[in-house]
PDB file of C-alpha atoms and ligand atoms in Angstrom:
ATOM      1  CA  MET A   1      -3.323 131.246 166.627  1.00  0.00           C
ATOM      2  CA  ASN A   2      -4.858 134.123 168.509  1.00  0.00           C
ATOM      3  CA  VAL A   3      -2.814 137.051 167.263  1.00  0.00           C
ATOM      4  CA  ASP A   4      -3.645 139.155 170.293  1.00  0.00           C
ATOM      5  CA  SER A   5      -2.371 136.805 172.925  1.00  0.00           C
ATOM      6  CA  ILE A   6       1.132 135.632 172.336  1.00  0.00           C
ATOM      7  CA  GLN A   7       2.559 133.672 175.256  1.00  0.00           C
ATOM      8  CA  ASN A   8       6.203 133.489 174.284  1.00  0.00           C
ATOM      9  CA  GLY A   9       7.508 135.308 171.296  1.00  0.00           C
ATOM     10  CA  ILE A  10       8.176 138.569 169.568  1.00  0.00           C
ATOM     11  CA  VAL A  11       5.983 141.348 168.258  1.00  0.00           C
ATOM     12  CA  ILE A  12       7.585 143.689 165.738  1.00  0.00           C
ATOM     13  CA  ASP A  13       5.515 146.856 165.903  1.00  0.00           C
ATOM     14  CA  HIS A  14       5.530 150.253 164.184  1.00  0.00           C
ATOM     15  CA  ILE A  15       6.711 148.835 160.881  1.00  0.00           C
ATOM     16  CA  THR A  16       6.236 151.359 158.089  1.00  0.00           C
ATOM     17  CA  ALA A  17       3.091 150.338 156.194  1.00  0.00           C
ATOM     18  CA  GLY A  18       4.117 148.245 153.194  1.00  0.00           C
ATOM     19  CA  GLN A  19       7.451 147.101 154.675  1.00  0.00           C
ATOM     20  CA  GLY A  20       6.013 144.196 156.647  1.00  0.00           C
ATOM     21  CA  MET A  21       6.177 141.684 153.818  1.00  0.00           C
ATOM     22  CA  ARG A  22       9.756 142.634 152.920  1.00  0.00           C
ATOM     23  CA  LEU A  23      10.789 142.257 156.534  1.00  0.00           C
ATOM     24  CA  TYR A  24       8.960 138.943 156.757  1.00  0.00           C
ATOM     25  CA  GLU A  25      10.946 137.636 153.788  1.00  0.00           C
ATOM     26  CA  LEU A  26      14.329 139.045 154.845  1.00  0.00           C
ATOM     27  CA  LEU A  27      13.945 137.577 158.328  1.00  0.00           C
ATOM     28  CA  GLY A  28      13.290 134.198 156.704  1.00  0.00           C
ATOM     29  CA  LEU A  29      10.005 133.813 158.596  1.00  0.00           C
ATOM     30  CA  ASP A  30       8.421 131.998 155.672  1.00  0.00           C
ATOM     31  CA  GLU A  31      10.963 129.202 156.145  1.00  0.00           C
ATOM     32  CA  LEU A  32      10.239 128.676 159.832  1.00  0.00           C
ATOM     33  CA  ASP A  33       7.858 126.116 161.208  1.00  0.00           C
ATOM     34  CA  VAL A  34       6.307 128.510 163.730  1.00  0.00           C
ATOM     35  CA  SER A  35       3.137 130.602 163.955  1.00  0.00           C
ATOM     36  CA  VAL A  36       3.700 133.999 162.388  1.00  0.00           C
ATOM     37  CA  ALA A  37       1.113 136.684 161.702  1.00  0.00           C
ATOM     38  CA  LEU A  38       1.733 139.558 159.357  1.00  0.00           C
ATOM     39  CA  ILE A  39      -0.869 142.249 159.902  1.00  0.00           C
ATOM     40  CA  LYS A  40      -0.915 144.980 157.313  1.00  0.00           C
ATOM     41  CA  ASN A  41      -2.276 148.527 157.348  1.00  0.00           C
ATOM     42  CA  VAL A  42      -3.183 148.683 160.997  1.00  0.00           C
ATOM     43  CA  VAL A  43      -4.516 152.114 161.973  1.00  0.00           C
ATOM     44  CA  SER A  44      -1.970 153.857 164.180  1.00  0.00           C
ATOM     45  CA  LYS A  45      -2.425 157.170 165.967  1.00  0.00           C
ATOM     46  CA  LYS A  46       1.259 157.931 165.602  1.00  0.00           C
ATOM     47  CA  MET A  47       1.896 156.715 162.062  1.00  0.00           C
ATOM     48  CA  GLY A  48      -1.420 156.693 160.226  1.00  0.00           C
ATOM     49  CA  ARG A  49      -0.910 153.148 158.997  1.00  0.00           C
ATOM     50  CA  LYS A  50       1.574 150.534 160.110  1.00  0.00           C
ATOM     51  CA  ASP A  51       2.371 146.861 159.738  1.00  0.00           C
ATOM     52  CA  ILE A  52       2.864 144.448 162.610  1.00  0.00           C
ATOM     53  CA  ILE A  53       4.530 141.035 162.693  1.00  0.00           C
ATOM     54  CA  LYS A  54       3.746 138.636 165.516  1.00  0.00           C
ATOM     55  CA  ILE A  55       5.881 135.573 166.021  1.00  0.00           C
ATOM     56  CA  ASP A  56       4.407 133.091 168.456  1.00  0.00           C
ATOM     57  CA  ALA A  57       7.651 131.311 169.254  1.00  0.00           C
ATOM     58  CA  ASP A  58      10.735 132.062 171.273  1.00  0.00           C
ATOM     59  CA  ILE A  59      13.155 132.202 168.381  1.00  0.00           C
ATOM     60  CA  PRO A  60      16.181 134.411 167.798  1.00  0.00           C
ATOM     61  CA  VAL A  61      15.456 137.249 165.405  1.00  0.00           C
ATOM     62  CA  ASN A  62      18.182 139.199 163.648  1.00  0.00           C
ATOM     63  CA  VAL A  63      17.381 142.716 164.843  1.00  0.00           C
ATOM     64  CA  ASP A  64      20.031 144.109 162.472  1.00  0.00           C
ATOM     65  CA  ILE A  65      17.742 143.169 159.593  1.00  0.00           C
ATOM     66  CA  ILE A  66      14.858 144.989 161.249  1.00  0.00           C
ATOM     67  CA  GLY A  67      16.997 148.102 161.727  1.00  0.00           C
ATOM     68  CA  PHE A  68      18.180 147.925 158.148  1.00  0.00           C
ATOM     69  CA  VAL A  69      14.717 147.562 156.607  1.00  0.00           C
ATOM     70  CA  ASP A  70      12.848 149.840 158.930  1.00  0.00           C
ATOM     71  CA  PRO A  71      14.714 151.869 161.542  1.00  0.00           C
ATOM     72  CA  GLY A  72      12.227 153.061 164.140  1.00  0.00           C
ATOM     73  CA  ALA A  73      10.348 149.782 164.332  1.00  0.00           C
ATOM     74  CA  THR A  74       9.924 148.481 167.858  1.00  0.00           C
ATOM     75  CA  VAL A  75      10.476 144.932 168.984  1.00  0.00           C
ATOM     76  CA  ASN A  76       8.487 143.631 171.942  1.00  0.00           C
ATOM     77  CA  PHE A  77       9.687 140.500 173.690  1.00  0.00           C
ATOM     78  CA  ILE A  78       6.940 138.512 175.364  1.00  0.00           C
ATOM     79  CA  LYS A  79       7.401 135.802 177.972  1.00  0.00           C
ATOM     80  CA  ASN A  80       4.539 133.966 179.676  1.00  0.00           C
ATOM     81  CA  GLY A  81       2.075 136.451 178.228  1.00  0.00           C
ATOM     82  CA  GLU A  82       3.911 139.474 179.679  1.00  0.00           C
ATOM     83  CA  LEU A  83       5.876 142.158 177.909  1.00  0.00           C
ATOM     84  CA  VAL A  84       9.413 141.735 179.283  1.00  0.00           C
ATOM     85  CA  ASP A  85      11.423 143.976 176.982  1.00  0.00           C
ATOM     86  CA  LYS A  86      10.827 146.595 174.343  1.00  0.00           C
ATOM     87  CA  LYS A  87      13.456 147.943 171.988  1.00  0.00           C
ATOM     88  CA  THR A  88      13.442 150.626 169.341  1.00  0.00           C
ATOM     89  CA  ILE A  89      15.707 149.396 166.600  1.00  0.00           C
ATOM     90  CA  GLU A  90      18.162 151.735 164.909  1.00  0.00           C
ATOM     91  CA  MET A  91      20.005 151.250 161.664  1.00  0.00           C
ATOM     92  CA  PRO A  92      22.988 149.040 162.545  1.00  0.00           C
ATOM     93  CA  GLU A  93      26.569 150.271 161.993  1.00  0.00           C
ATOM     94  CA  ILE A  94      27.626 146.866 160.728  1.00  0.00           C
ATOM     95  CA  LEU A  95      25.559 144.393 158.735  1.00  0.00           C
ATOM     96  CA  THR A  96      26.874 140.858 158.624  1.00  0.00           C
ATOM     97  CA  ASN A  97      25.546 138.407 156.035  1.00  0.00           C
ATOM     98  CA  VAL A  98      22.495 140.483 155.186  1.00  0.00           C
ATOM     99  CA  LEU A  99      23.628 142.193 152.002  1.00  0.00           C
ATOM    100  CA  LYS A 100      25.666 140.541 149.288  1.00  0.00           C
ATOM    101  CA  CYS A 101      28.453 142.462 147.563  1.00  0.00           C
ATOM    102  CA  LYS A 102      27.616 143.134 143.926  1.00  0.00           C
ATOM    103  CA  ASN A 103      31.237 143.418 142.838  1.00  0.00           C
ATOM    104  CA  PRO A 104      32.180 140.078 141.200  1.00  0.00           C
ATOM    105  CA  ARG A 105      35.875 140.743 141.840  1.00  0.00           C
ATOM    106  CA  CYS A 106      35.369 141.453 145.543  1.00  0.00           C
ATOM    107  CA  ILE A 107      37.254 139.059 147.805  1.00  0.00           C
ATOM    108  CA  SER A 108      33.970 138.260 149.580  1.00  0.00           C
ATOM    109  CA  SER A 109      32.500 137.103 146.251  1.00  0.00           C
ATOM    110  CA  CYS A 110      35.491 134.824 145.574  1.00  0.00           C
ATOM    111  CA  GLU A 111      36.138 133.469 149.053  1.00  0.00           C
ATOM    112  CA  GLN A 112      32.968 131.701 150.086  1.00  0.00           C
ATOM    113  CA  GLU A 113      33.994 131.354 153.745  1.00  0.00           C
ATOM    114  CA  LEU A 114      34.269 135.124 154.220  1.00  0.00           C
ATOM    115  CA  SER A 115      31.312 136.861 155.817  1.00  0.00           C
ATOM    116  CA  GLN A 116      29.594 139.556 153.818  1.00  0.00           C
ATOM    117  CA  ILE A 117      30.189 142.616 155.969  1.00  0.00           C
ATOM    118  CA  PHE A 118      28.860 146.081 155.224  1.00  0.00           C
ATOM    119  CA  ARG A 119      29.477 149.257 157.196  1.00  0.00           C
ATOM    120  CA  LEU A 120      27.009 152.141 157.432  1.00  0.00           C
ATOM    121  CA  THR A 121      28.728 155.174 155.900  1.00  0.00           C
ATOM    122  CA  ASP A 122      25.795 157.572 155.518  1.00  0.00           C
ATOM    123  CA  ARG A 123      22.947 157.188 157.993  1.00  0.00           C
ATOM    124  CA  GLU A 124      20.843 159.943 156.460  1.00  0.00           C
ATOM    125  CA  HIS A 125      20.813 158.378 153.003  1.00  0.00           C
ATOM    126  CA  LYS A 126      20.989 154.803 154.260  1.00  0.00           C
ATOM    127  CA  VAL A 127      24.228 153.996 152.437  1.00  0.00           C
ATOM    128  CA  TYR A 128      26.248 150.924 153.282  1.00  0.00           C
ATOM    129  CA  ARG A 129      29.649 149.996 151.848  1.00  0.00           C
ATOM    130  CA  CYS A 130      31.348 146.630 151.585  1.00  0.00           C
ATOM    131  CA  ILE A 131      34.259 146.612 154.063  1.00  0.00           C
ATOM    132  CA  TYR A 132      36.467 144.749 151.579  1.00  0.00           C
ATOM    133  CA  CYS A 133      36.028 146.708 148.370  1.00  0.00           C
ATOM    134  CA  GLU A 134      33.954 149.773 149.351  1.00  0.00           C
ATOM    135  CA  THR A 135      31.196 148.899 146.884  1.00  0.00           C
ATOM    136  CA  LYS A 136      28.168 150.987 147.746  1.00  0.00           C
ATOM    137  CA  TRP A 137      24.764 149.573 148.637  1.00  0.00           C
ATOM    138  CA  GLY A 138      21.726 151.813 148.818  1.00  0.00           C
ATOM    139  CA  GLY A 139      21.633 155.603 148.867  1.00  0.00           C
TER     140      GLY A 139
HETATM  141 ZN1  LIG B   1      32.870 143.903 148.161  1.00  0.00          ZN
END
């Protein structure tokens, strides 16, 4: 795969250097049968160093995960070799099925069919709380 010329796919740019691998794993890219390039420590005028992920396939990507791992990353959507959309991803208010509640007595731990839903309660310190039992994640 030529990492510079994606025809149809997604380029996740401006990832904080060192976060690319974590994002790669959380997005489940290792499990997909598509061409993915993780480029680490790219020199960036704006950031010093950054990571970039290029996905050469038109697949849905959970942008909430990107916003959770690295708010400020940009996602470029490419169709037929052209940039068609560019989004700066913010930390999402609600995270569904990304985090797992650590409280063993939480209803979401007991009832398997319930979604794991976390709400952002402190953007500055990146704190999320389980909507069922208020258990804190992060911070
Ligand atoms: Zn909970």
